[in-house]
Amino acid sequence: MTDDLDLHLWYSKRKDIQKYVQIIHFPQAPAQHAAYLQCLRHDAANETFVALIDIDEFVVLKKHDNIVDFMEEHCSEDCGQISLNWNTLTVSNETNYRPVPTLMRNIHSYQIWGTIKVIVRPSYVDTDRFDWGHSVRLKKGNWVDTTGKVIPRPNNWKKQANNGGPSDVGLLYHYRFRSPGEFYHKNCIRGDVLHSRGEQPKCTINRPGTRVDQGMYGGNLDTLAWELLKKMVPKYAIFEKYTNATMKTLYLDYPYRF
């Protein structure tokens, strides 16, 4: 969902994805919770599963070729939501936006967090008591992880966590930084999506080294998400064959702004 029309202009040119991707103008702020709730109540109310994830998050499956097989194995009829733990990716020496896939740019993992996001059955979600996007209140079924463990949902900050959760079946790769330039733009110009438009509670321009930017640098080499993306969509390999200098020829709208 987007609060301006730039993305719509791009989308209007992409006839190839319009069968699969829908863009909704969403000027409401704070945006994230309201957008998730609209999805659950209206846009995907009749779907079997919905992933409550953001544009900077990518599901990485380690033992399944597709999300359907994964859900069939790990989310039975008693499962109302299944959680995946965050794996935070660092900036991998990037400094600003480049018009190549984020999964190719950011290839270093900082650490696996206790923080989770979920894939839910919309019909099981208690949307009248929706209070958080990382996990939801259920009117039916259980919250489970990929081991099958049932997780009680507490009424405190731990409702967004599964500390020590499994990592062998799947993770949610979180590209929260991408580059220092993009992270600055997100937090110090655009503003935080969990607050009113323009509010900047996470702006770190005068507070380097705070918890907000923990995990921005360093990390261990981790190309798994990029390799899986190329396997699923082989044409992405073109970005490994061409430099930024040739992007203008391949994509007429280059350079894009972030």
JSON list of C-alpha atoms in Angstrom, two decimals, residues 14-248:
[
{"chain": "A", "resi": 14, "resn": "ARG", "atom": "CA", "xyz": [3.93, -3.27, -15.58]},
{"chain": "A", "resi": 15, "resn": "LYS", "atom": "CA", "xyz": [1.20, -5.22, -17.33]},
{"chain": "A", "resi": 16, "resn": "ASP", "atom": "CA", "xyz": [3.16, -8.40, -16.63]},
{"chain": "A", "resi": 17, "resn": "ILE", "atom": "CA", "xyz": [2.56, -8.30, -12.88]},
{"chain": "A", "resi": 18, "resn": "GLN", "atom": "CA", "xyz": [-0.94, -6.87, -12.61]},
{"chain": "A", "resi": 19, "resn": "LYS", "atom": "CA", "xyz": [-2.48, -10.34, -12.50]},
{"chain": "A", "resi": 20, "resn": "TYR", "atom": "CA", "xyz": [-0.52, -11.11, -9.35]},
{"chain": "A", "resi": 21, "resn": "VAL", "atom": "CA", "xyz": [0.13, -7.78, -7.62]},
{"chain": "A", "resi": 22, "resn": "GLN", "atom": "CA", "xyz": [-2.41, -5.21, -6.44]},
{"chain": "A", "resi": 23, "resn": "ILE", "atom": "CA", "xyz": [-1.49, -1.71, -5.29]},
{"chain": "A", "resi": 24, "resn": "ILE", "atom": "CA", "xyz": [-3.90, 0.18, -3.06]},
{"chain": "A", "resi": 25, "resn": "HIS", "atom": "CA", "xyz": [-3.77, 3.91, -2.41]},
{"chain": "A", "resi": 26, "resn": "PHE", "atom": "CA", "xyz": [-3.62, 4.17, 1.38]},
{"chain": "A", "resi": 27, "resn": "PRO", "atom": "CA", "xyz": [-3.20, 7.70, 2.75]},
{"chain": "A", "resi": 28, "resn": "GLN", "atom": "CA", "xyz": [-4.16, 6.78, 6.32]},
{"chain": "A", "resi": 29, "resn": "ALA", "atom": "CA", "xyz": [-1.56, 7.27, 9.06]},
{"chain": "A", "resi": 30, "resn": "PRO", "atom": "CA", "xyz": [-0.37, 5.48, 11.09]},
{"chain": "A", "resi": 31, "resn": "ALA", "atom": "CA", "xyz": [-0.44, 3.05, 8.20]},
{"chain": "A", "resi": 32, "resn": "GLN", "atom": "CA", "xyz": [0.89, -0.38, 9.10]},
{"chain": "A", "resi": 33, "resn": "HIS", "atom": "CA", "xyz": [-1.75, -1.71, 11.49]},
{"chain": "A", "resi": 34, "resn": "ALA", "atom": "CA", "xyz": [-4.59, -0.15, 9.52]},
{"chain": "A", "resi": 35, "resn": "ALA", "atom": "CA", "xyz": [-3.30, -1.69, 6.29]},
{"chain": "A", "resi": 36, "resn": "TYR", "atom": "CA", "xyz": [-2.98, -5.15, 7.86]},
{"chain": "A", "resi": 37, "resn": "LEU", "atom": "CA", "xyz": [-6.48, -4.87, 9.27]},
{"chain": "A", "resi": 38, "resn": "GLN", "atom": "CA", "xyz": [-7.99, -3.82, 5.94]},
{"chain": "A", "resi": 39, "resn": "CYS", "atom": "CA", "xyz": [-6.26, -6.79, 4.34]},
{"chain": "A", "resi": 40, "resn": "LEU", "atom": "CA", "xyz": [-7.68, -9.23, 6.89]},
{"chain": "A", "resi": 41, "resn": "ARG", "atom": "CA", "xyz": [-11.19, -7.80, 6.92]},
{"chain": "A", "resi": 42, "resn": "HIS", "atom": "CA", "xyz": [-11.63, -7.00, 3.24]},
{"chain": "A", "resi": 43, "resn": "ASP", "atom": "CA", "xyz": [-8.91, -7.55, 0.64]},
{"chain": "A", "resi": 44, "resn": "ALA", "atom": "CA", "xyz": [-7.99, -11.11, 1.64]},
{"chain": "A", "resi": 45, "resn": "ALA", "atom": "CA", "xyz": [-10.86, -12.07, 3.93]},
{"chain": "A", "resi": 46, "resn": "ASN", "atom": "CA", "xyz": [-11.75, -15.10, 1.80]},
{"chain": "A", "resi": 47, "resn": "GLU", "atom": "CA", "xyz": [-8.21, -16.34, 1.24]},
{"chain": "A", "resi": 48, "resn": "THR", "atom": "CA", "xyz": [-6.84, -19.43, 2.99]},
{"chain": "A", "resi": 49, "resn": "PHE", "atom": "CA", "xyz": [-3.64, -17.78, 4.20]},
{"chain": "A", "resi": 50, "resn": "VAL", "atom": "CA", "xyz": [-2.26, -14.26, 4.44]},
{"chain": "A", "resi": 51, "resn": "ALA", "atom": "CA", "xyz": [1.35, -13.31, 5.21]},
{"chain": "A", "resi": 52, "resn": "LEU", "atom": "CA", "xyz": [1.47, -10.23, 7.44]},
{"chain": "A", "resi": 53, "resn": "ILE", "atom": "CA", "xyz": [4.85, -9.07, 6.23]},
{"chain": "A", "resi": 54, "resn": "ASP", "atom": "CA", "xyz": [6.28, -5.84, 4.88]},
{"chain": "A", "resi": 55, "resn": "ILE", "atom": "CA", "xyz": [8.04, -4.86, 1.69]},
{"chain": "A", "resi": 56, "resn": "ASP", "atom": "CA", "xyz": [11.44, -5.15, 3.40]},
{"chain": "A", "resi": 57, "resn": "GLU", "atom": "CA", "xyz": [10.83, -8.77, 4.49]},
{"chain": "A", "resi": 58, "resn": "PHE", "atom": "CA", "xyz": [11.39, -11.92, 2.42]},
{"chain": "A", "resi": 59, "resn": "VAL", "atom": "CA", "xyz": [10.31, -15.45, 3.32]},
{"chain": "A", "resi": 60, "resn": "VAL", "atom": "CA", "xyz": [13.23, -17.88, 2.99]},
{"chain": "A", "resi": 61, "resn": "LEU", "atom": "CA", "xyz": [12.28, -21.56, 2.93]},
{"chain": "A", "resi": 62, "resn": "LYS", "atom": "CA", "xyz": [15.07, -24.05, 3.49]},
{"chain": "A", "resi": 63, "resn": "LYS", "atom": "CA", "xyz": [13.26, -27.37, 2.97]},
{"chain": "A", "resi": 64, "resn": "HIS", "atom": "CA", "xyz": [10.39, -26.54, 0.60]},
{"chain": "A", "resi": 65, "resn": "ASP", "atom": "CA", "xyz": [10.27, -25.40, -3.00]},
{"chain": "A", "resi": 66, "resn": "ASN", "atom": "CA", "xyz": [7.20, -23.22, -2.48]},
{"chain": "A", "resi": 67, "resn": "ILE", "atom": "CA", "xyz": [5.07, -21.63, 0.20]},
{"chain": "A", "resi": 68, "resn": "VAL", "atom": "CA", "xyz": [2.06, -23.88, -0.50]},
{"chain": "A", "resi": 69, "resn": "ASP", "atom": "CA", "xyz": [3.98, -27.05, 0.37]},
{"chain": "A", "resi": 70, "resn": "PHE", "atom": "CA", "xyz": [5.42, -25.33, 3.43]},
{"chain": "A", "resi": 71, "resn": "MET", "atom": "CA", "xyz": [2.01, -24.30, 4.76]},
{"chain": "A", "resi": 72, "resn": "GLU", "atom": "CA", "xyz": [0.43, -27.69, 4.06]},
{"chain": "A", "resi": 73, "resn": "GLU", "atom": "CA", "xyz": [3.13, -29.40, 6.11]},
{"chain": "A", "resi": 74, "resn": "HIS", "atom": "CA", "xyz": [3.42, -26.96, 8.99]},
{"chain": "A", "resi": 75, "resn": "CYS", "atom": "CA", "xyz": [0.02, -25.27, 9.39]},
{"chain": "A", "resi": 76, "resn": "SER", "atom": "CA", "xyz": [-2.77, -27.82, 9.85]},
{"chain": "A", "resi": 77, "resn": "GLU", "atom": "CA", "xyz": [-6.43, -26.99, 10.49]},
{"chain": "A", "resi": 78, "resn": "ASP", "atom": "CA", "xyz": [-5.58, -26.35, 14.16]},
{"chain": "A", "resi": 79, "resn": "CYS", "atom": "CA", "xyz": [-3.02, -23.72, 13.15]},
{"chain": "A", "resi": 80, "resn": "GLY", "atom": "CA", "xyz": [-4.33, -20.16, 13.13]},
{"chain": "A", "resi": 81, "resn": "GLN", "atom": "CA", "xyz": [-0.95, -18.54, 12.59]},
{"chain": "A", "resi": 82, "resn": "ILE", "atom": "CA", "xyz": [2.59, -19.79, 12.05]},
{"chain": "A", "resi": 83, "resn": "SER", "atom": "CA", "xyz": [5.55, -17.63, 12.95]},
{"chain": "A", "resi": 84, "resn": "LEU", "atom": "CA", "xyz": [8.96, -17.18, 11.34]},
{"chain": "A", "resi": 85, "resn": "ASN", "atom": "CA", "xyz": [11.83, -15.53, 13.18]},
{"chain": "A", "resi": 86, "resn": "TRP", "atom": "CA", "xyz": [13.60, -12.50, 11.78]},
{"chain": "A", "resi": 87, "resn": "ASN", "atom": "CA", "xyz": [17.06, -12.79, 10.26]},
{"chain": "A", "resi": 88, "resn": "THR", "atom": "CA", "xyz": [18.39, -9.23, 9.97]},
{"chain": "A", "resi": 89, "resn": "LEU", "atom": "CA", "xyz": [20.57, -8.36, 6.97]},
{"chain": "A", "resi": 90, "resn": "THR", "atom": "CA", "xyz": [23.24, -5.66, 7.21]},
{"chain": "A", "resi": 91, "resn": "VAL", "atom": "CA", "xyz": [24.09, -3.06, 4.56]},
{"chain": "A", "resi": 92, "resn": "SER", "atom": "CA", "xyz": [26.97, -5.12, 3.09]},
{"chain": "A", "resi": 93, "resn": "ASN", "atom": "CA", "xyz": [29.07, -1.99, 2.43]},
{"chain": "A", "resi": 94, "resn": "GLU", "atom": "CA", "xyz": [26.29, -0.29, 0.47]},
{"chain": "A", "resi": 95, "resn": "THR", "atom": "CA", "xyz": [26.06, 3.46, 1.09]},
{"chain": "A", "resi": 96, "resn": "ASN", "atom": "CA", "xyz": [23.02, 4.56, -0.95]},
{"chain": "A", "resi": 97, "resn": "TYR", "atom": "CA", "xyz": [20.31, 3.16, -3.17]},
{"chain": "A", "resi": 98, "resn": "ARG", "atom": "CA", "xyz": [21.31, 1.22, -6.28]},
{"chain": "A", "resi": 99, "resn": "PRO", "atom": "CA", "xyz": [18.80, -0.05, -8.88]},
{"chain": "A", "resi": 100, "resn": "VAL", "atom": "CA", "xyz": [19.50, -3.73, -8.29]},
{"chain": "A", "resi": 101, "resn": "PRO", "atom": "CA", "xyz": [17.52, -6.16, -6.12]},
{"chain": "A", "resi": 102, "resn": "THR", "atom": "CA", "xyz": [17.91, -5.66, -2.39]},
{"chain": "A", "resi": 103, "resn": "LEU", "atom": "CA", "xyz": [18.48, -9.40, -2.00]},
{"chain": "A", "resi": 104, "resn": "MET", "atom": "CA", "xyz": [21.54, -9.05, -4.21]},
{"chain": "A", "resi": 105, "resn": "ARG", "atom": "CA", "xyz": [22.83, -5.92, -2.46]},
{"chain": "A", "resi": 106, "resn": "ASN", "atom": "CA", "xyz": [22.47, -7.05, 1.16]},
{"chain": "A", "resi": 107, "resn": "ILE", "atom": "CA", "xyz": [24.15, -10.43, 1.59]},
{"chain": "A", "resi": 108, "resn": "HIS", "atom": "CA", "xyz": [25.38, -10.39, 5.19]},
{"chain": "A", "resi": 109, "resn": "SER", "atom": "CA", "xyz": [23.34, -11.63, 8.15]},
{"chain": "A", "resi": 110, "resn": "TYR", "atom": "CA", "xyz": [23.70, -9.89, 11.48]},
{"chain": "A", "resi": 111, "resn": "GLN", "atom": "CA", "xyz": [21.79, -12.36, 13.64]},
{"chain": "A", "resi": 112, "resn": "ILE", "atom": "CA", "xyz": [18.55, -14.29, 14.04]},
{"chain": "A", "resi": 113, "resn": "TRP", "atom": "CA", "xyz": [16.25, -12.39, 16.37]},
{"chain": "A", "resi": 114, "resn": "GLY", "atom": "CA", "xyz": [13.52, -13.52, 18.71]},
{"chain": "A", "resi": 115, "resn": "THR", "atom": "CA", "xyz": [11.22, -11.13, 16.84]},
{"chain": "A", "resi": 116, "resn": "ILE", "atom": "CA", "xyz": [8.72, -12.88, 14.56]},
{"chain": "A", "resi": 117, "resn": "LYS", "atom": "CA", "xyz": [6.16, -12.18, 11.87]},
{"chain": "A", "resi": 118, "resn": "VAL", "atom": "CA", "xyz": [3.31, -14.49, 10.97]},
{"chain": "A", "resi": 119, "resn": "ILE", "atom": "CA", "xyz": [1.32, -16.14, 8.21]},
{"chain": "A", "resi": 120, "resn": "VAL", "atom": "CA", "xyz": [-2.31, -16.42, 9.32]},
{"chain": "A", "resi": 121, "resn": "ARG", "atom": "CA", "xyz": [-5.66, -17.90, 8.39]},
{"chain": "A", "resi": 122, "resn": "PRO", "atom": "CA", "xyz": [-7.83, -14.75, 8.01]},
{"chain": "A", "resi": 123, "resn": "SER", "atom": "CA", "xyz": [-10.98, -16.61, 9.07]},
{"chain": "A", "resi": 124, "resn": "TYR", "atom": "CA", "xyz": [-9.30, -17.52, 12.38]},
{"chain": "A", "resi": 125, "resn": "VAL", "atom": "CA", "xyz": [-8.19, -13.97, 13.26]},
{"chain": "A", "resi": 126, "resn": "ASP", "atom": "CA", "xyz": [-10.13, -11.94, 15.82]},
{"chain": "A", "resi": 127, "resn": "THR", "atom": "CA", "xyz": [-10.09, -8.69, 13.87]},
{"chain": "A", "resi": 128, "resn": "ASP", "atom": "CA", "xyz": [-12.24, -6.97, 16.51]},
{"chain": "A", "resi": 129, "resn": "ARG", "atom": "CA", "xyz": [-9.30, -7.25, 18.91]},
{"chain": "A", "resi": 130, "resn": "PHE", "atom": "CA", "xyz": [-6.46, -6.67, 16.45]},
{"chain": "A", "resi": 131, "resn": "ASP", "atom": "CA", "xyz": [-3.67, -5.04, 18.45]},
{"chain": "A", "resi": 132, "resn": "TRP", "atom": "CA", "xyz": [-0.36, -5.92, 16.78]},
{"chain": "A", "resi": 133, "resn": "GLY", "atom": "CA", "xyz": [1.02, -6.87, 13.37]},
{"chain": "A", "resi": 134, "resn": "HIS", "atom": "CA", "xyz": [3.75, -9.28, 14.47]},
{"chain": "A", "resi": 135, "resn": "SER", "atom": "CA", "xyz": [1.23, -11.74, 15.87]},
{"chain": "A", "resi": 136, "resn": "VAL", "atom": "CA", "xyz": [-2.55, -11.61, 16.04]},
{"chain": "A", "resi": 137, "resn": "ARG", "atom": "CA", "xyz": [-5.29, -12.57, 18.45]},
{"chain": "A", "resi": 138, "resn": "LEU", "atom": "CA", "xyz": [-7.10, -15.68, 17.30]},
{"chain": "A", "resi": 139, "resn": "LYS", "atom": "CA", "xyz": [-10.74, -16.65, 17.74]},
{"chain": "A", "resi": 140, "resn": "LYS", "atom": "CA", "xyz": [-9.91, -20.17, 16.57]},
{"chain": "A", "resi": 141, "resn": "GLY", "atom": "CA", "xyz": [-6.78, -22.32, 16.33]},
{"chain": "A", "resi": 142, "resn": "ASN", "atom": "CA", "xyz": [-3.29, -21.88, 17.77]},
{"chain": "A", "resi": 143, "resn": "TRP", "atom": "CA", "xyz": [-0.11, -19.92, 17.20]},
{"chain": "A", "resi": 144, "resn": "VAL", "atom": "CA", "xyz": [2.62, -22.42, 16.25]},
{"chain": "A", "resi": 145, "resn": "ASP", "atom": "CA", "xyz": [6.17, -22.34, 14.94]},
{"chain": "A", "resi": 146, "resn": "THR", "atom": "CA", "xyz": [7.75, -24.72, 12.44]},
{"chain": "A", "resi": 147, "resn": "THR", "atom": "CA", "xyz": [8.43, -27.33, 15.14]},
{"chain": "A", "resi": 148, "resn": "GLY", "atom": "CA", "xyz": [4.69, -27.52, 15.80]},
{"chain": "A", "resi": 149, "resn": "LYS", "atom": "CA", "xyz": [5.09, -26.00, 19.26]},
{"chain": "A", "resi": 150, "resn": "VAL", "atom": "CA", "xyz": [1.99, -24.13, 20.41]},
{"chain": "A", "resi": 151, "resn": "ILE", "atom": "CA", "xyz": [2.92, -20.64, 21.61]},
{"chain": "A", "resi": 152, "resn": "PRO", "atom": "CA", "xyz": [0.66, -18.89, 24.15]},
{"chain": "A", "resi": 153, "resn": "ARG", "atom": "CA", "xyz": [0.20, -15.23, 23.18]},
{"chain": "A", "resi": 154, "resn": "PRO", "atom": "CA", "xyz": [0.99, -12.95, 26.14]},
{"chain": "A", "resi": 155, "resn": "ASN", "atom": "CA", "xyz": [-0.50, -9.50, 26.64]},
{"chain": "A", "resi": 156, "resn": "ASN", "atom": "CA", "xyz": [2.85, -7.71, 26.62]},
{"chain": "A", "resi": 157, "resn": "TRP", "atom": "CA", "xyz": [5.73, -7.00, 24.24]},
{"chain": "A", "resi": 158, "resn": "LYS", "atom": "CA", "xyz": [6.53, -10.71, 24.02]},
{"chain": "A", "resi": 159, "resn": "LYS", "atom": "CA", "xyz": [3.54, -11.14, 21.71]},
{"chain": "A", "resi": 160, "resn": "GLN", "atom": "CA", "xyz": [5.99, -10.24, 18.94]},
{"chain": "A", "resi": 161, "resn": "ALA", "atom": "CA", "xyz": [8.64, -12.78, 19.95]},
{"chain": "A", "resi": 162, "resn": "ASN", "atom": "CA", "xyz": [9.53, -16.46, 19.88]},
{"chain": "A", "resi": 163, "resn": "ASN", "atom": "CA", "xyz": [12.93, -16.35, 21.52]},
{"chain": "A", "resi": 164, "resn": "GLY", "atom": "CA", "xyz": [15.12, -19.25, 20.47]},
{"chain": "A", "resi": 165, "resn": "GLY", "atom": "CA", "xyz": [12.66, -20.14, 17.73]},
{"chain": "A", "resi": 166, "resn": "PRO", "atom": "CA", "xyz": [13.61, -22.63, 15.00]},
{"chain": "A", "resi": 167, "resn": "SER", "atom": "CA", "xyz": [15.67, -21.59, 11.99]},
{"chain": "A", "resi": 168, "resn": "ASP", "atom": "CA", "xyz": [16.14, -24.88, 10.13]},
{"chain": "A", "resi": 169, "resn": "VAL", "atom": "CA", "xyz": [12.90, -24.81, 8.10]},
{"chain": "A", "resi": 170, "resn": "GLY", "atom": "CA", "xyz": [12.33, -21.15, 7.35]},
{"chain": "A", "resi": 171, "resn": "LEU", "atom": "CA", "xyz": [13.18, -17.60, 8.34]},
{"chain": "A", "resi": 172, "resn": "LEU", "atom": "CA", "xyz": [11.99, -14.12, 7.52]},
{"chain": "A", "resi": 173, "resn": "TYR", "atom": "CA", "xyz": [14.92, -12.19, 6.10]},
{"chain": "A", "resi": 174, "resn": "HIS", "atom": "CA", "xyz": [14.53, -8.58, 7.21]},
{"chain": "A", "resi": 175, "resn": "TYR", "atom": "CA", "xyz": [16.16, -5.88, 5.06]},
{"chain": "A", "resi": 176, "resn": "ARG", "atom": "CA", "xyz": [15.47, -3.00, 7.43]},
{"chain": "A", "resi": 177, "resn": "PHE", "atom": "CA", "xyz": [18.55, -0.94, 6.46]},
{"chain": "A", "resi": 178, "resn": "ARG", "atom": "CA", "xyz": [19.43, -1.65, 2.80]},
{"chain": "A", "resi": 179, "resn": "SER", "atom": "CA", "xyz": [21.93, 1.23, 2.96]},
{"chain": "A", "resi": 180, "resn": "PRO", "atom": "CA", "xyz": [22.64, 4.08, 5.40]},
{"chain": "A", "resi": 181, "resn": "GLY", "atom": "CA", "xyz": [21.20, 6.53, 2.87]},
{"chain": "A", "resi": 182, "resn": "GLU", "atom": "CA", "xyz": [17.92, 4.64, 2.55]},
{"chain": "A", "resi": 183, "resn": "PHE", "atom": "CA", "xyz": [17.68, 4.05, 6.30]},
{"chain": "A", "resi": 184, "resn": "TYR", "atom": "CA", "xyz": [18.11, 7.78, 6.88]},
{"chain": "A", "resi": 185, "resn": "HIS", "atom": "CA", "xyz": [15.42, 8.58, 4.30]},
{"chain": "A", "resi": 186, "resn": "LYS", "atom": "CA", "xyz": [12.98, 6.12, 5.87]},
{"chain": "A", "resi": 187, "resn": "ASN", "atom": "CA", "xyz": [13.44, 7.33, 9.43]},
{"chain": "A", "resi": 188, "resn": "CYS", "atom": "CA", "xyz": [14.40, 10.99, 9.10]},
{"chain": "A", "resi": 189, "resn": "ILE", "atom": "CA", "xyz": [12.47, 12.18, 6.02]},
{"chain": "A", "resi": 190, "resn": "ARG", "atom": "CA", "xyz": [9.54, 9.86, 5.33]},
{"chain": "A", "resi": 191, "resn": "GLY", "atom": "CA", "xyz": [8.81, 9.14, 8.99]},
{"chain": "A", "resi": 192, "resn": "ASP", "atom": "CA", "xyz": [7.78, 6.03, 10.87]},
{"chain": "A", "resi": 193, "resn": "VAL", "atom": "CA", "xyz": [4.75, 4.06, 9.61]},
{"chain": "A", "resi": 194, "resn": "LEU", "atom": "CA", "xyz": [3.72, 3.24, 13.18]},
{"chain": "A", "resi": 195, "resn": "HIS", "atom": "CA", "xyz": [3.24, 6.93, 13.97]},
{"chain": "A", "resi": 196, "resn": "SER", "atom": "CA", "xyz": [1.45, 9.92, 12.52]},
{"chain": "A", "resi": 197, "resn": "ARG", "atom": "CA", "xyz": [2.72, 11.11, 9.16]},
{"chain": "A", "resi": 198, "resn": "GLY", "atom": "CA", "xyz": [6.05, 12.87, 9.42]},
{"chain": "A", "resi": 199, "resn": "GLU", "atom": "CA", "xyz": [6.91, 11.74, 12.95]},
{"chain": "A", "resi": 200, "resn": "GLN", "atom": "CA", "xyz": [10.52, 10.60, 13.22]},
{"chain": "A", "resi": 201, "resn": "PRO", "atom": "CA", "xyz": [11.02, 8.74, 16.52]},
{"chain": "A", "resi": 202, "resn": "LYS", "atom": "CA", "xyz": [13.68, 6.47, 15.00]},
{"chain": "A", "resi": 203, "resn": "CYS", "atom": "CA", "xyz": [15.76, 9.16, 13.29]},
{"chain": "A", "resi": 204, "resn": "THR", "atom": "CA", "xyz": [19.36, 8.47, 14.33]},
{"chain": "A", "resi": 205, "resn": "ILE", "atom": "CA", "xyz": [21.14, 11.35, 12.57]},
{"chain": "A", "resi": 206, "resn": "ASN", "atom": "CA", "xyz": [22.23, 12.77, 15.92]},
{"chain": "A", "resi": 207, "resn": "ARG", "atom": "CA", "xyz": [22.23, 9.46, 17.79]},
{"chain": "A", "resi": 208, "resn": "PRO", "atom": "CA", "xyz": [24.59, 7.05, 15.96]},
{"chain": "A", "resi": 209, "resn": "GLY", "atom": "CA", "xyz": [25.13, 3.69, 17.55]},
{"chain": "A", "resi": 210, "resn": "THR", "atom": "CA", "xyz": [21.71, 3.52, 19.19]},
{"chain": "A", "resi": 211, "resn": "ARG", "atom": "CA", "xyz": [19.55, 0.42, 19.38]},
{"chain": "A", "resi": 212, "resn": "VAL", "atom": "CA", "xyz": [17.60, 1.67, 16.36]},
{"chain": "A", "resi": 213, "resn": "ASP", "atom": "CA", "xyz": [20.50, 0.99, 14.00]},
{"chain": "A", "resi": 214, "resn": "GLN", "atom": "CA", "xyz": [21.80, -2.11, 15.78]},
{"chain": "A", "resi": 215, "resn": "GLY", "atom": "CA", "xyz": [22.79, -4.65, 13.15]},
{"chain": "A", "resi": 216, "resn": "MET", "atom": "CA", "xyz": [23.43, -2.18, 10.33]},
{"chain": "A", "resi": 217, "resn": "TYR", "atom": "CA", "xyz": [27.05, -3.18, 9.76]},
{"chain": "A", "resi": 218, "resn": "GLY", "atom": "CA", "xyz": [29.17, -6.33, 9.69]},
{"chain": "A", "resi": 219, "resn": "GLY", "atom": "CA", "xyz": [27.64, -9.78, 9.71]},
{"chain": "A", "resi": 220, "resn": "ASN", "atom": "CA", "xyz": [28.38, -13.10, 8.05]},
{"chain": "A", "resi": 221, "resn": "LEU", "atom": "CA", "xyz": [28.09, -13.77, 4.33]},
{"chain": "A", "resi": 222, "resn": "ASP", "atom": "CA", "xyz": [24.60, -15.09, 3.56]},
{"chain": "A", "resi": 223, "resn": "THR", "atom": "CA", "xyz": [23.48, -15.28, -0.08]},
{"chain": "A", "resi": 224, "resn": "LEU", "atom": "CA", "xyz": [20.67, -17.79, 0.49]},
{"chain": "A", "resi": 225, "resn": "ALA", "atom": "CA", "xyz": [17.78, -15.39, -0.15]},
{"chain": "A", "resi": 226, "resn": "TRP", "atom": "CA", "xyz": [19.37, -14.12, -3.37]},
{"chain": "A", "resi": 227, "resn": "GLU", "atom": "CA", "xyz": [20.06, -17.65, -4.62]},
{"chain": "A", "resi": 228, "resn": "LEU", "atom": "CA", "xyz": [16.48, -18.71, -3.89]},
{"chain": "A", "resi": 229, "resn": "LEU", "atom": "CA", "xyz": [15.09, -15.66, -5.68]},
{"chain": "A", "resi": 230, "resn": "LYS", "atom": "CA", "xyz": [17.11, -16.50, -8.80]},
{"chain": "A", "resi": 231, "resn": "LYS", "atom": "CA", "xyz": [15.90, -20.08, -8.61]},
{"chain": "A", "resi": 232, "resn": "MET", "atom": "CA", "xyz": [12.27, -18.97, -8.43]},
{"chain": "A", "resi": 233, "resn": "VAL", "atom": "CA", "xyz": [12.62, -16.19, -11.01]},
{"chain": "A", "resi": 234, "resn": "PRO", "atom": "CA", "xyz": [15.67, -16.96, -13.20]},
{"chain": "A", "resi": 235, "resn": "LYS", "atom": "CA", "xyz": [15.51, -13.67, -15.09]},
{"chain": "A", "resi": 236, "resn": "TYR", "atom": "CA", "xyz": [16.81, -11.89, -11.97]},
{"chain": "A", "resi": 237, "resn": "ALA", "atom": "CA", "xyz": [20.24, -13.27, -12.86]},
{"chain": "A", "resi": 238, "resn": "ILE", "atom": "CA", "xyz": [20.49, -10.47, -15.43]},
{"chain": "A", "resi": 239, "resn": "PHE", "atom": "CA", "xyz": [21.53, -8.15, -12.61]},
{"chain": "A", "resi": 240, "resn": "GLU", "atom": "CA", "xyz": [24.71, -10.18, -12.13]},
{"chain": "A", "resi": 241, "resn": "LYS", "atom": "CA", "xyz": [25.64, -9.70, -15.77]},
{"chain": "A", "resi": 242, "resn": "TYR", "atom": "CA", "xyz": [25.18, -5.95, -16.09]},
{"chain": "A", "resi": 243, "resn": "THR", "atom": "CA", "xyz": [26.66, -3.06, -14.16]},
{"chain": "A", "resi": 244, "resn": "ASN", "atom": "CA", "xyz": [24.80, 0.04, -13.01]},
{"chain": "A", "resi": 245, "resn": "ALA", "atom": "CA", "xyz": [26.09, 1.85, -16.10]},
{"chain": "A", "resi": 246, "resn": "THR", "atom": "CA", "xyz": [23.94, -0.35, -18.33]},
{"chain": "A", "resi": 247, "resn": "MET", "atom": "CA", "xyz": [20.77, -0.14, -16.23]},
{"chain": "A", "resi": 248, "resn": "LYS", "atom": "CA", "xyz": [19.61, 2.92, -18.15]}
]
